[in-house]
Amino acid sequence: MENLITGNEAAAWGARLSRVECIPNFPITPQTEIIETLAQWIADGDMDADFWTLESEHSVLSAAIGSEATGARTFTATSSQGLVLMHEVMYIASGMRLPFVMATVSRGLSAPITLWSDHNDFLANLNTGWLMFHAQNNQEILDSIIMAYRIAEDNKVLLPAMVNMDGYVLSYTKEPVEFPAQAKVDKFLGKYRPKHAFFDAKNPLVQGPAVLLPHDYTYFRYQHDTAARNALSVTRKACEAFRKQFGREYGLLESYKCDDAKTILVTQGSISTTAKAAVNAMRKKGKKVGLLRLRLIRPWPAKDVARELANAEHVAVLDKNVAPGQGGIMSPHVKAALFEYGAKPIVTSFIMGLGGNPESVGMFEEAVRLAEKDKRGGVLWLE
Amino acid sequence: MSELQTIADIPKENLLSGGTAACPGCGSITGLKMALLIMGKDTVVVNSSGCMTLLCNYPRTPLRVPWIHNAIENAPSTASGIIRAAKRLGKKLNVLCYCGDGATYDIGLQALSAAIARNEDFVYICYNNGSFGNTGDQWSTATPLFANTTTTPVGRKSRGNTLSRKDMAKIIGAHGCYSATASLAYPLDYLRKVKKAKEIKGPAYIELLAHCPTDWHFDSGQGMKISRLAVQTGVWPLYEVVDGVLYLQSDKTRPVEDFLKTQGRFKHLTKRETAAIQAEVDKEWDMYKTGEYWKTDEY
Ligand SMILES: Cc1ncc(C[n+]2csc(CCOP(=O)(O)OP(=O)(O)O)c2C)c(N)n1
Ligand code: SF4
């Protein structure tokens, strides 16, 4: 059955169907509707979970660490300033290897302050050791939250996961979404019985010790890196299991008409749907253009990315973010992946869509035109 | 549990072994060890970054209870997650936040105030050693007037810390929850307060003066004596705030000089500065005597 719901509602449904037990929270536009929806369900008795509002996002994530470490399946959501306020605790959550899920609703960062979406908030977390998924539409938000619990809670992974959506364009926009049956989700996720929950008086353990010997500290980091890398194959398997169970297909990436493409657009998030329309329009005019949508951002599926792009002549990476003095945040990732793979298409970095600047089919056509003229791989701003 | 009339009534099960990284004569670790006698085995300790964080130095722990160290400013928030999840999962756990004065007075006050306002069921003990101890004795808002610290150093143009200590136990008491001060030199009083705090359904705050030989600069064998002098001179009054009413439990019987002269952090004090500290303490005590402490214009 399809339901017309917003991206925020889809995230709330993802949490509800995953039977989350603890929801520490703090409001911020455009995430608020997620926590309001959950609050109302709990108030109406439609959902059974602990829901409490803290005095800051820093405390929200700290509380999530407490509840997850005690053994309760935990969920939260934030955006923008809230997400960067959490930054210190992001590393602690992943370093403690606590597998909970946070929905993030992308919004540009201050100053100057904005309400509209870009990906600088989400991508500030690339090195925090979290799993990072970026959804393209409301269905994918709901599905990704369920999948994220399965991947995060896998014993080979045990890491927290972010599922990102673009503010407004998805968060406050209704789309038809199919709800997976609760019984099927229960089967897909299983009951949460973590082996690592350590607050047990009979078996007292320490979480967050001082590790002052550099060799030991390095080993903790090595294990963390290994766990994140393990998430590549665990995600692949989870996608396959999800397809079998629910009939919808997801991968680490989405490759759209890349096979014979001479020029490939690389995107993430909701702009990908407009970009696909642009690919279709250009294909109609006989241009061999394709699109690669990044879905799993961390761990970074470098080989998969390179394999899809290897035979193109030009690659246009469309970054809805900016690292001032450097360019787009994702384009160096794409370049590095190609370099390791030994493939040499010319990669042009485009900065676009900042502070909610809307994209259009024409903009992607322009990106292809400029990329095909580029001989050295530059950084260009698209308006 | 018995009523803690004498030392013989103190539970004997020791949950914190020796051989830790704390300095010899450290009051903070003694305070933790004593609190755990009352809190018991079913206790999770939530620690904020500070001197006590180094107790659990991988791969060893001196504790026989679970312990979590999250960050410096978020022990009460971490505790709230533990409390709610434990209740939901049917785990019987007492939650003890054991945090320094820097974590409590300064960087973590927001999280603590909010957790108390949410009526979280925990015991929060602030071990007050009067500075950021772990980072090497830097000024916090718990540092006493004129104390020499590494960021309020005494020098040719400086007399040390020029600001008076923030009065945290009263600030917490003003939230409406149980709030008490305690001293290691009065162990039964301290433990009775821990017991009371444990039995309260909701937040309870105890501020323990934790003598610190390293930063206060005194011989490590003198800690208990100094802690007792702090109470006797009125520098560290013992009281409980219950339902917004402050009950004073100690008396001021000696001049502040008797306390100040025991520590290197005050050795630069002139007579006038000592008198200024005496005047500050006397003013506070006048307010206890007249029952005026909760007059808002005093804040
Ligand atoms: C966000 C942050 N800022 C600074 C520090 C450095 N730091 C570690 S321990 C500490 C002192 C804490 O002082 P207090 O709470 O009084 O505890 P004590 O060290 O005296 O035991 C500081 C400032 C930190 N860990 N985190
Ligand atoms: S510096 Fe002070 S509080 Fe810290 S361990 Fe040493 S004596 Fe204890």
XYZ file of C-alpha atoms and ligand atoms in Angstrom:
716
model
C 0.000 0.000 0.000
C 1.343 3.423 -0.935
C 1.037 6.412 1.379
C 1.638 10.046 0.576
C 4.136 11.186 3.241
C 6.987 13.637 3.724
C 10.635 12.643 4.050
C 10.480 13.449 7.743
C 7.497 11.155 8.177
C 9.334 8.482 6.226
C 12.235 8.731 8.674
C 9.838 8.482 11.605
C 8.233 5.419 10.007
C 11.671 3.870 9.538
C 12.318 4.269 13.250
C 8.867 3.025 14.227
C 9.056 -0.057 12.040
C 12.547 -0.776 13.417
C 10.934 -0.813 16.872
C 13.368 1.662 18.362
C 13.193 1.866 22.142
C 14.954 5.113 23.065
C 14.644 8.461 21.283
C 16.651 11.305 22.846
C 16.001 14.450 20.810
C 16.284 18.196 20.289
C 14.412 20.269 17.694
C 15.929 21.994 14.681
C 14.477 23.001 11.328
C 14.028 21.029 9.063
C 14.245 17.909 11.265
C 11.464 18.848 13.704
C 8.675 16.950 12.003
C 10.514 13.665 12.630
C 10.498 14.072 16.391
C 7.022 15.628 16.450
C 5.651 12.633 14.551
C 7.310 10.175 16.928
C 6.112 12.162 19.957
C 2.519 12.054 18.731
C 2.620 8.316 18.039
C 3.948 7.691 21.535
C 1.361 10.067 23.012
C -1.384 8.153 21.197
C -0.044 4.758 22.247
C 0.718 3.773 18.656
C 4.368 3.343 19.471
C 6.186 2.251 22.624
C 9.476 4.061 23.166
C 11.194 6.400 25.619
C 11.180 9.877 24.122
C 12.949 12.706 25.921
C 14.059 16.146 24.850
C 17.449 17.236 26.115
C 18.915 20.719 26.330
C 21.235 20.401 23.313
C 22.249 18.067 20.515
C 25.534 17.476 22.314
C 23.502 16.003 25.148
C 21.198 14.153 22.734
C 24.082 12.180 21.323
C 25.547 11.665 24.793
C 22.200 10.239 25.943
C 22.029 8.036 22.846
C 25.402 6.625 23.847
C 24.043 5.899 27.317
C 20.883 4.154 26.134
C 22.546 2.203 23.335
C 25.373 1.083 25.621
C 22.785 -0.151 28.108
C 21.270 -2.284 25.361
C 18.253 -0.399 24.003
C 17.790 0.171 20.268
C 18.221 3.906 19.921
C 17.255 6.488 17.324
C 17.636 10.212 16.959
C 17.563 12.889 14.273
C 19.116 16.284 13.691
C 20.217 18.883 11.133
C 22.814 21.513 10.437
C 23.897 23.418 13.578
C 22.715 20.523 15.706
C 24.816 18.084 13.768
C 27.974 20.153 14.046
C 27.312 20.730 17.758
C 27.396 16.935 18.118
C 30.795 16.710 16.508
C 32.828 15.868 19.617
C 30.434 13.101 20.583
C 30.211 11.665 17.048
C 33.700 10.232 17.467
C 32.875 8.893 20.925
C 29.730 7.107 19.697
C 31.602 5.345 16.917
C 34.731 4.758 19.013
C 32.548 2.966 21.566
C 31.197 0.885 18.669
C 27.552 1.617 19.414
C 25.225 0.665 16.555
C 22.341 3.134 16.562
C 20.874 5.193 13.736
C 20.511 8.939 13.317
C 18.456 10.519 10.571
C 20.023 13.755 9.385
C 18.168 16.365 7.387
C 20.710 18.402 5.476
C 20.699 22.158 5.852
C 23.468 24.662 5.105
C 25.669 25.860 7.942
C 25.926 29.301 9.544
C 27.316 32.008 9.107
C 25.461 33.431 7.299
C 22.590 31.361 8.605
C 20.227 29.642 6.194
C 17.319 27.237 6.467
C 17.696 25.598 3.083
C 19.584 22.508 2.164
C 23.131 21.732 1.220
C 25.435 18.939 2.303
C 28.110 20.721 4.292
C 26.562 19.593 7.589
C 26.360 15.913 6.642
C 29.772 15.786 4.982
C 31.479 17.385 7.992
C 31.238 13.865 9.424
C 33.267 11.982 6.837
C 36.024 11.143 9.294
C 33.922 10.481 12.383
C 33.892 6.732 11.836
C 30.122 6.518 11.279
C 28.400 4.681 8.467
C 26.867 7.285 6.156
C 23.958 6.715 3.789
C 22.443 9.397 1.594
C 18.890 8.836 0.365
C 17.447 10.094 -2.882
C 13.726 9.994 -2.147
C 11.284 9.361 0.676
C 10.950 5.643 0.044
C 14.689 5.283 0.259
C 14.781 7.214 3.553
C 12.405 4.751 5.178
C 14.096 1.702 3.673
C 17.598 2.961 4.485
C 16.820 3.442 8.161
C 15.671 -0.157 8.445
C 18.687 -1.378 6.482
C 21.026 0.841 8.520
C 20.002 -0.909 11.750
C 20.744 -4.287 10.225
C 24.146 -3.203 8.935
C 25.118 -1.234 12.057
C 24.141 -4.064 14.409
C 26.011 -6.719 12.430
C 28.748 -8.190 14.613
C 31.326 -7.501 11.933
C 30.423 -3.805 11.984
C 28.982 -2.448 15.274
C 29.097 1.193 14.260
C 26.532 3.999 14.360
C 24.910 5.027 11.088
C 23.588 8.268 9.629
C 20.851 8.300 7.026
C 20.750 11.653 5.296
C 18.007 13.374 3.341
C 17.924 16.855 1.860
C 16.019 19.436 3.877
C 12.714 20.733 2.469
C 13.097 19.121 -0.943
C 12.506 15.771 0.769
C 11.902 16.539 4.436
C 8.764 18.608 3.785
C 7.725 17.194 0.425
C 5.151 14.440 0.152
C 5.893 11.449 -2.040
C 4.193 8.085 -2.368
C 5.908 5.627 -0.027
C 5.224 1.946 0.448
C 5.281 0.774 4.074
C 6.983 -2.561 4.619
C 4.872 -4.927 6.726
C 5.866 -4.859 10.403
C 6.190 -8.644 10.562
C 8.606 -8.605 7.648
C 10.698 -5.842 9.219
C 10.772 -7.787 12.488
C 12.094 -10.763 10.588
C 14.613 -8.660 8.683
C 16.034 -7.007 11.813
C 15.465 -9.563 14.549
C 15.007 -8.643 18.174
C 17.758 -6.418 19.502
C 19.842 -8.402 21.980
C 23.307 -6.840 21.859
C 26.200 -8.931 23.077
C 28.173 -5.790 23.784
C 25.732 -4.072 26.190
C 27.974 -3.746 29.173
C 26.006 -2.189 32.007
C 25.571 -5.384 33.915
C 26.512 -5.467 37.580
C 27.312 -9.179 37.349
C 29.851 -8.596 34.634
C 31.206 -5.092 35.138
C 32.986 -3.605 32.143
C 34.494 -0.256 31.282
C 33.370 1.828 28.323
C 35.527 4.747 27.227
C 38.727 3.912 29.139
C 41.956 5.858 28.842
C 44.184 4.089 26.318
C 47.529 5.719 26.835
C 49.797 3.212 25.142
C 50.133 4.328 21.517
C 50.278 0.757 20.289
C 46.985 -0.125 21.994
C 45.370 3.097 20.814
C 46.414 2.341 17.252
C 44.907 -1.116 17.583
C 41.550 0.358 18.618
C 41.673 2.625 15.567
C 42.676 -0.282 13.336
C 39.718 -2.313 14.548
C 37.454 0.662 13.884
C 38.777 0.997 10.341
C 38.386 -2.738 9.785
C 34.797 -2.643 11.031
C 33.996 0.231 8.684
C 35.522 -1.646 5.757
C 33.555 -4.757 6.728
C 30.431 -2.668 6.272
C 30.979 -2.749 2.489
C 30.223 -6.453 2.175
C 27.687 -6.371 4.999
C 25.812 -3.608 3.150
C 25.903 -5.573 -0.086
C 24.389 -8.573 1.686
C 21.823 -6.422 3.471
C 20.738 -4.907 0.146
C 20.314 -8.381 -1.304
C 18.329 -9.565 1.718
C 16.221 -6.423 1.521
C 15.454 -7.027 -2.144
C 14.362 -10.574 -1.403
C 12.239 -9.524 1.539
C 10.714 -6.299 0.234
C 11.288 -6.305 -3.505
C 13.096 -2.977 -3.710
C 16.616 -2.837 -5.041
C 19.440 -0.820 -3.508
C 23.201 -0.973 -3.758
C 26.240 0.882 -2.511
C 25.781 3.147 -5.517
C 23.201 3.681 -8.171
C 24.483 3.522 -11.703
C 22.175 5.061 -14.305
C 23.027 4.579 -17.989
C 26.757 4.533 -17.274
C 27.656 1.493 -19.419
C 28.329 3.289 -22.696
C 28.506 6.839 -21.334
C 31.282 9.192 -22.463
C 30.431 11.712 -19.759
C 29.135 10.753 -16.332
C 27.543 13.002 -13.727
C 28.263 12.081 -10.102
C 25.620 13.188 -7.599
C 24.180 12.378 -4.213
C 20.797 12.972 -2.603
C 17.671 14.454 -4.105
C 19.366 16.354 -6.959
C 19.937 12.944 -8.511
C 16.324 12.701 -9.666
C 16.585 15.957 -11.629
C 19.976 14.845 -12.915
C 18.421 11.620 -14.229
C 15.825 13.671 -16.086
C 18.726 15.646 -17.591
C 20.445 12.410 -18.613
C 17.242 11.278 -20.320
C 16.911 14.623 -22.121
C 20.527 14.503 -23.314
C 20.224 10.859 -24.353
C 17.233 11.870 -26.506
C 19.527 14.336 -28.240
C 21.976 11.486 -28.833
C 24.529 12.382 -26.168
C 26.103 9.458 -24.356
C 25.650 10.657 -20.803
C 25.209 8.653 -17.593
C 24.802 9.248 -13.898
C 26.405 7.718 -10.849
C 24.591 8.376 -7.601
C 26.599 7.987 -4.417
C 24.478 6.271 -1.775
C 26.954 4.785 0.701
C 29.350 7.618 1.515
C 31.108 5.864 4.424
C 32.636 3.391 4.137
C 33.712 4.770 0.798
C 33.179 2.170 -1.956
C 36.167 3.395 -3.974
C 36.463 0.356 -6.234
C 32.788 0.364 -7.131
C 32.924 4.067 -7.915
C 36.018 3.697 -10.085
C 34.642 0.677 -11.920
C 31.531 2.601 -12.954
C 33.503 5.628 -14.101
C 36.577 3.960 -15.592
C 35.462 3.968 -19.216
C 34.148 7.518 -19.336
C 36.137 10.354 -20.907
C 34.727 13.022 -18.627
C 33.351 12.925 -15.117
C 31.424 15.850 -13.625
C 31.204 15.638 -9.824
C 28.341 17.807 -8.601
C 29.027 18.819 -5.042
C 26.145 20.457 -3.181
C 28.702 21.714 -0.678
C 31.952 23.619 -0.629
C 35.265 23.250 1.160
C 36.550 26.809 0.744
C 40.043 26.888 -0.706
C 39.706 23.350 -1.954
C 36.497 22.870 -3.959
C 33.771 20.268 -3.627
C 34.147 17.777 -0.793
C 33.399 14.636 -2.798
C 35.360 15.339 -5.986
C 38.788 14.499 -4.466
C 37.267 11.205 -3.295
C 36.215 10.405 -6.839
C 39.597 11.426 -8.237
C 41.453 9.304 -5.702
C 39.257 6.304 -6.453
C 40.007 6.624 -10.180
C 43.709 7.156 -9.553
C 43.957 3.995 -7.434
C 42.097 2.126 -10.133
C 44.417 3.427 -12.830
C 41.636 5.023 -14.879
C 42.094 8.548 -16.182
C 38.895 10.329 -17.170
C 39.100 14.098 -16.697
C 37.229 14.980 -13.492
C 35.623 18.402 -13.222
C 34.369 19.570 -9.843
C 31.155 21.603 -9.787
C 29.919 23.523 -6.759
C 26.145 23.935 -6.860
C 22.943 23.988 -4.856
C 24.361 25.829 -1.835
C 21.850 27.118 0.706
C 19.016 25.501 -1.239
C 19.925 26.958 -4.631
C 17.607 24.906 -6.854
C 18.947 22.622 -9.546
C 17.445 22.258 -13.003
C 17.780 20.001 -16.028
C 19.496 22.904 -17.791
C 22.158 23.127 -15.093
C 23.139 19.507 -15.565
C 23.252 19.983 -19.343
C 25.515 22.960 -18.755
C 27.710 20.870 -16.444
C 28.114 18.239 -19.159
C 28.938 20.914 -21.753
C 31.566 22.515 -19.484
C 33.020 19.184 -18.386
C 33.479 18.073 -21.981
C 35.477 21.243 -22.691
C 37.624 20.810 -19.566
C 41.123 19.513 -20.286
C 42.711 19.730 -16.834
C 40.051 19.006 -14.210
C 39.054 22.333 -12.666
C 36.618 23.626 -10.047
C 33.600 25.488 -11.419
C 30.591 27.116 -9.773
C 27.170 26.448 -11.285
C 24.325 28.906 -10.765
C 21.246 -0.954 55.279
C 21.783 0.109 58.863
C 21.433 3.730 59.875
C 25.139 4.622 59.752
C 25.432 5.620 63.400
C 29.049 4.561 63.743
C 31.898 3.532 61.475
C 31.012 -0.092 62.232
C 27.758 0.436 60.309
C 29.548 1.239 57.041
C 29.162 -1.580 54.489
C 32.456 -3.389 54.024
C 32.375 -4.475 50.401
C 35.155 -2.505 48.747
C 34.451 -1.882 45.060
C 37.601 0.097 44.227
C 41.028 -1.455 44.654
C 44.322 0.348 45.186
C 47.199 0.853 42.801
C 45.606 3.517 40.619
C 47.045 6.509 38.806
C 45.661 8.986 41.369
C 48.261 10.999 43.316
C 49.061 9.746 46.836
C 46.762 11.449 49.325
C 44.156 12.304 46.668
C 40.814 13.167 48.228
C 38.882 12.669 45.002
C 39.553 8.936 44.787
C 38.849 8.478 48.498
C 35.501 10.144 47.895
C 34.677 7.715 45.115
C 35.759 4.679 47.086
C 33.608 5.745 50.026
C 30.579 6.570 47.869
C 30.703 3.117 46.279
C 30.478 1.468 49.711
C 26.981 2.921 49.927
C 25.993 2.878 46.249
C 26.806 -0.839 46.084
C 27.444 -3.356 43.367
C 24.477 -2.516 41.145
C 25.939 0.865 40.312
C 27.128 2.308 37.019
C 29.638 5.102 37.446
C 29.406 7.833 34.827
C 32.597 9.840 34.832
C 33.471 13.148 33.179
C 36.950 13.684 31.749
C 39.262 14.590 34.603
C 41.637 13.042 37.108
C 39.361 10.058 37.764
C 39.253 9.133 34.079
C 42.736 7.731 34.457
C 41.509 5.131 36.946
C 40.369 2.966 34.046
C 43.587 2.830 32.138
C 43.328 0.107 29.493
C 43.595 -2.827 29.986
C 43.071 -2.462 33.743
C 40.274 -1.184 35.915
C 40.396 -0.873 39.695
C 36.575 -0.977 39.789
C 34.243 -3.855 40.499
C 31.299 -1.953 39.043
C 30.621 -0.886 35.436
C 32.056 2.469 34.415
C 31.574 4.767 31.466
C 33.618 7.795 30.586
C 31.981 9.739 27.757
C 33.344 13.311 27.598
C 33.918 16.194 29.982
C 30.567 17.996 29.757
C 28.000 15.259 29.298
C 27.918 12.827 32.236
C 24.337 13.793 33.229
C 23.122 13.374 29.632
C 24.877 10.021 29.298
C 23.317 9.014 32.602
C 19.846 9.878 31.306
C 20.249 7.387 28.463
C 21.412 4.677 30.854
C 18.582 5.325 33.303
C 15.869 5.146 30.654
C 17.254 2.122 28.851
C 17.848 0.241 32.116
C 14.273 0.868 33.216
C 12.913 -0.235 29.877
C 15.027 -3.402 29.855
C 14.254 -4.235 33.483
C 17.874 -3.851 34.674
C 18.204 -2.712 38.277
C 20.990 -0.138 38.245
C 21.948 2.817 40.407
C 23.563 5.594 38.421
C 26.330 7.622 40.017
C 27.842 10.564 38.175
C 31.271 11.273 39.622
C 32.548 14.520 38.149
C 35.070 17.243 38.874
C 34.334 20.873 39.620
C 35.421 22.017 36.156
C 32.976 19.578 34.578
C 30.249 20.607 37.015
C 30.636 24.359 37.514
C 31.798 25.240 34.040
C 31.637 23.142 30.898
C 28.936 20.710 32.045
C 26.562 22.961 34.000
C 24.049 23.138 31.159
C 23.715 19.353 30.921
C 23.529 18.987 34.714
C 20.887 21.688 35.152
C 18.780 20.172 32.382
C 19.063 16.631 33.768
C 17.912 17.853 37.168
C 15.029 19.755 35.567
C 14.041 16.494 33.834
C 14.016 14.794 37.235
C 16.479 12.081 36.173
C 16.960 9.478 38.909
C 20.680 9.716 39.642
C 23.188 10.612 42.304
C 25.603 13.297 41.190
C 28.742 13.797 43.252
C 30.942 16.726 42.334
C 34.415 16.175 43.738
C 35.640 19.721 44.159
C 39.420 20.035 44.089
C 39.166 23.698 43.199
C 40.615 23.629 39.696
C 40.969 21.767 36.423
C 43.179 19.196 38.079
C 43.891 16.723 35.345
C 45.177 19.354 32.951
C 47.498 20.729 35.619
C 45.678 23.028 38.051
C 44.052 25.659 35.870
C 41.446 28.092 37.211
C 37.793 27.007 37.275
C 34.839 28.900 38.722
C 35.277 26.663 41.788
C 38.750 28.088 42.458
C 38.814 30.047 45.737
C 39.618 33.741 45.893
C 43.351 34.579 45.582
C 44.390 30.964 44.945
C 47.520 30.559 42.882
C 46.738 28.347 39.879
C 48.608 27.844 36.624
C 46.239 30.165 34.736
C 45.815 32.651 37.594
C 49.459 32.628 38.587
C 50.868 34.863 41.250
C 53.401 37.178 39.646
C 54.857 40.631 39.960
C 51.564 42.086 38.737
C 49.134 39.413 39.885
C 47.827 38.163 43.200
C 46.325 34.951 41.842
C 42.604 34.375 41.224
C 40.685 37.626 41.627
C 37.221 36.055 41.500
C 35.172 34.409 44.211
C 34.012 30.823 43.895
C 30.632 30.209 42.350
C 28.415 28.563 44.965
C 27.281 25.487 43.104
C 25.552 23.495 45.847
C 23.176 26.433 46.364
C 22.645 26.861 42.635
C 21.698 23.186 42.389
C 19.565 23.465 45.529
C 17.688 26.297 43.847
C 16.559 23.741 41.239
C 14.420 22.253 44.014
C 16.271 18.957 44.334
C 18.304 17.566 47.210
C 21.685 19.278 47.393
C 24.325 18.885 50.077
C 27.935 19.705 50.818
C 30.228 17.124 52.378
C 33.745 16.697 53.652
C 35.992 13.657 53.791
C 36.929 14.612 57.353
C 33.308 13.890 58.336
C 32.919 10.452 56.747
C 29.698 9.382 58.428
C 28.048 12.650 57.462
C 29.226 12.180 53.857
C 28.037 8.586 53.690
C 24.679 9.409 55.244
C 24.235 11.992 52.524
C 25.185 9.474 49.838
C 22.659 7.061 51.309
C 19.961 9.701 51.334
C 20.817 10.676 47.765
C 20.679 7.054 46.648
C 17.262 6.559 48.196
C 15.775 9.663 46.604
C 13.723 8.921 43.479
C 15.050 11.674 41.276
C 18.191 13.756 41.100
C 20.360 14.321 44.157
C 23.527 16.387 44.275
C 26.411 16.196 46.711
C 29.440 18.414 46.536
C 32.445 16.908 48.217
C 35.431 19.061 49.041
C 38.249 16.902 47.665
C 41.630 17.859 49.062
C 44.277 17.754 46.394
C 47.902 17.666 47.566
C 49.199 18.227 44.045
C 47.361 21.461 43.281
C 46.792 22.840 46.746
C 50.440 22.194 47.533
C 50.559 20.395 50.850
C 52.151 17.224 52.164
C 50.055 14.264 51.030
C 49.569 13.030 54.608
C 47.794 16.223 55.668
C 44.627 15.979 53.543
C 42.126 14.957 56.220
C 43.418 17.625 58.583
C 43.032 20.281 55.893
C 39.554 19.071 54.973
C 38.558 19.323 58.628
C 40.008 22.840 58.880
C 38.009 23.879 55.817
C 34.845 23.026 57.720
C 35.963 24.429 61.072
C 37.016 27.767 59.573
C 33.705 28.084 57.758
C 35.363 28.047 54.317
C 33.432 24.843 53.582
C 30.145 24.895 55.496
C 28.299 21.612 55.708
C 24.650 21.845 54.845
C 21.759 20.170 53.102
C 19.176 21.875 50.935
C 15.891 19.975 51.115
C 12.785 21.249 49.346
C 14.386 24.648 48.960
C 15.264 25.013 52.657
C 18.907 25.175 53.666
C 19.862 23.310 56.859
C 23.250 24.347 58.168
C 25.112 21.482 59.867
C 28.502 22.852 60.850
C 29.825 25.735 62.889
C 32.523 28.307 62.255
C 34.952 28.065 65.151
C 38.350 29.131 63.792
C 39.826 31.925 61.649
C 40.238 31.213 57.931
C 43.973 31.692 58.313
C 44.184 28.276 60.001
C 43.015 26.724 56.729
C 44.838 29.029 54.311
C 48.277 28.653 55.886
C 48.294 24.883 55.336
C 48.556 25.175 51.541
C 51.097 26.486 49.077
C 48.392 27.887 46.798
C 47.758 30.586 49.451
C 51.296 31.138 50.663
C 51.577 34.523 48.923
C 48.624 36.007 50.836
C 49.111 39.306 52.648
C 47.307 40.093 55.871
C 44.876 42.249 53.920
C 44.086 39.475 51.484
C 43.553 37.006 54.311
C 41.253 39.554 55.912
C 39.344 39.904 52.638
C 38.790 36.151 52.547
C 37.741 36.225 56.205
C 35.271 39.007 55.413
C 33.831 37.024 52.533
C 33.361 33.945 54.725
C 31.897 36.031 57.558
C 29.415 37.620 55.179
C 28.290 34.204 53.992
C 27.895 33.032 57.580
C 25.912 36.092 58.544
C 23.486 35.105 55.869
C 23.208 31.582 57.282
C 22.625 33.001 60.739
C 19.890 35.382 59.653
C 18.297 32.749 57.426
C 18.703 35.092 54.482
C 20.411 32.766 52.098
C 17.670 32.488 49.602
C 17.085 36.181 49.112
C 17.293 36.627 45.396
C 19.045 40.002 45.523
C 22.094 38.258 46.910
C 22.724 36.550 43.574
C 35.878 19.633 25.499
C 37.083 19.456 26.324
N 37.839 20.538 26.643
C 38.944 20.367 27.404
C 39.315 19.130 27.830
C 40.591 18.980 28.617
N 40.379 18.520 29.976
C 40.510 17.235 30.320
S 40.316 16.964 31.958
C 40.089 18.606 32.221
C 39.936 19.118 33.611
C 38.674 18.751 34.247
O 38.584 19.421 35.465
P 37.627 18.914 36.599
O 36.282 18.632 36.045
O 37.699 19.886 37.707
O 38.228 17.512 37.031
P 39.691 17.204 37.579
O 40.610 17.199 36.413
O 40.032 18.277 38.550
O 39.582 15.864 38.189
C 40.139 19.331 31.035
C 39.976 20.783 30.951
C 38.507 18.047 27.461
N 38.796 16.798 27.823
N 37.409 18.228 26.713
S 45.734 16.232 40.877
Fe 44.590 16.268 42.785
S 42.546 15.475 42.315
Fe 43.921 14.930 40.623
S 44.609 12.854 41.126
Fe 46.128 14.292 41.931
S 45.498 14.690 44.044
Fe 43.760 13.741 42.987
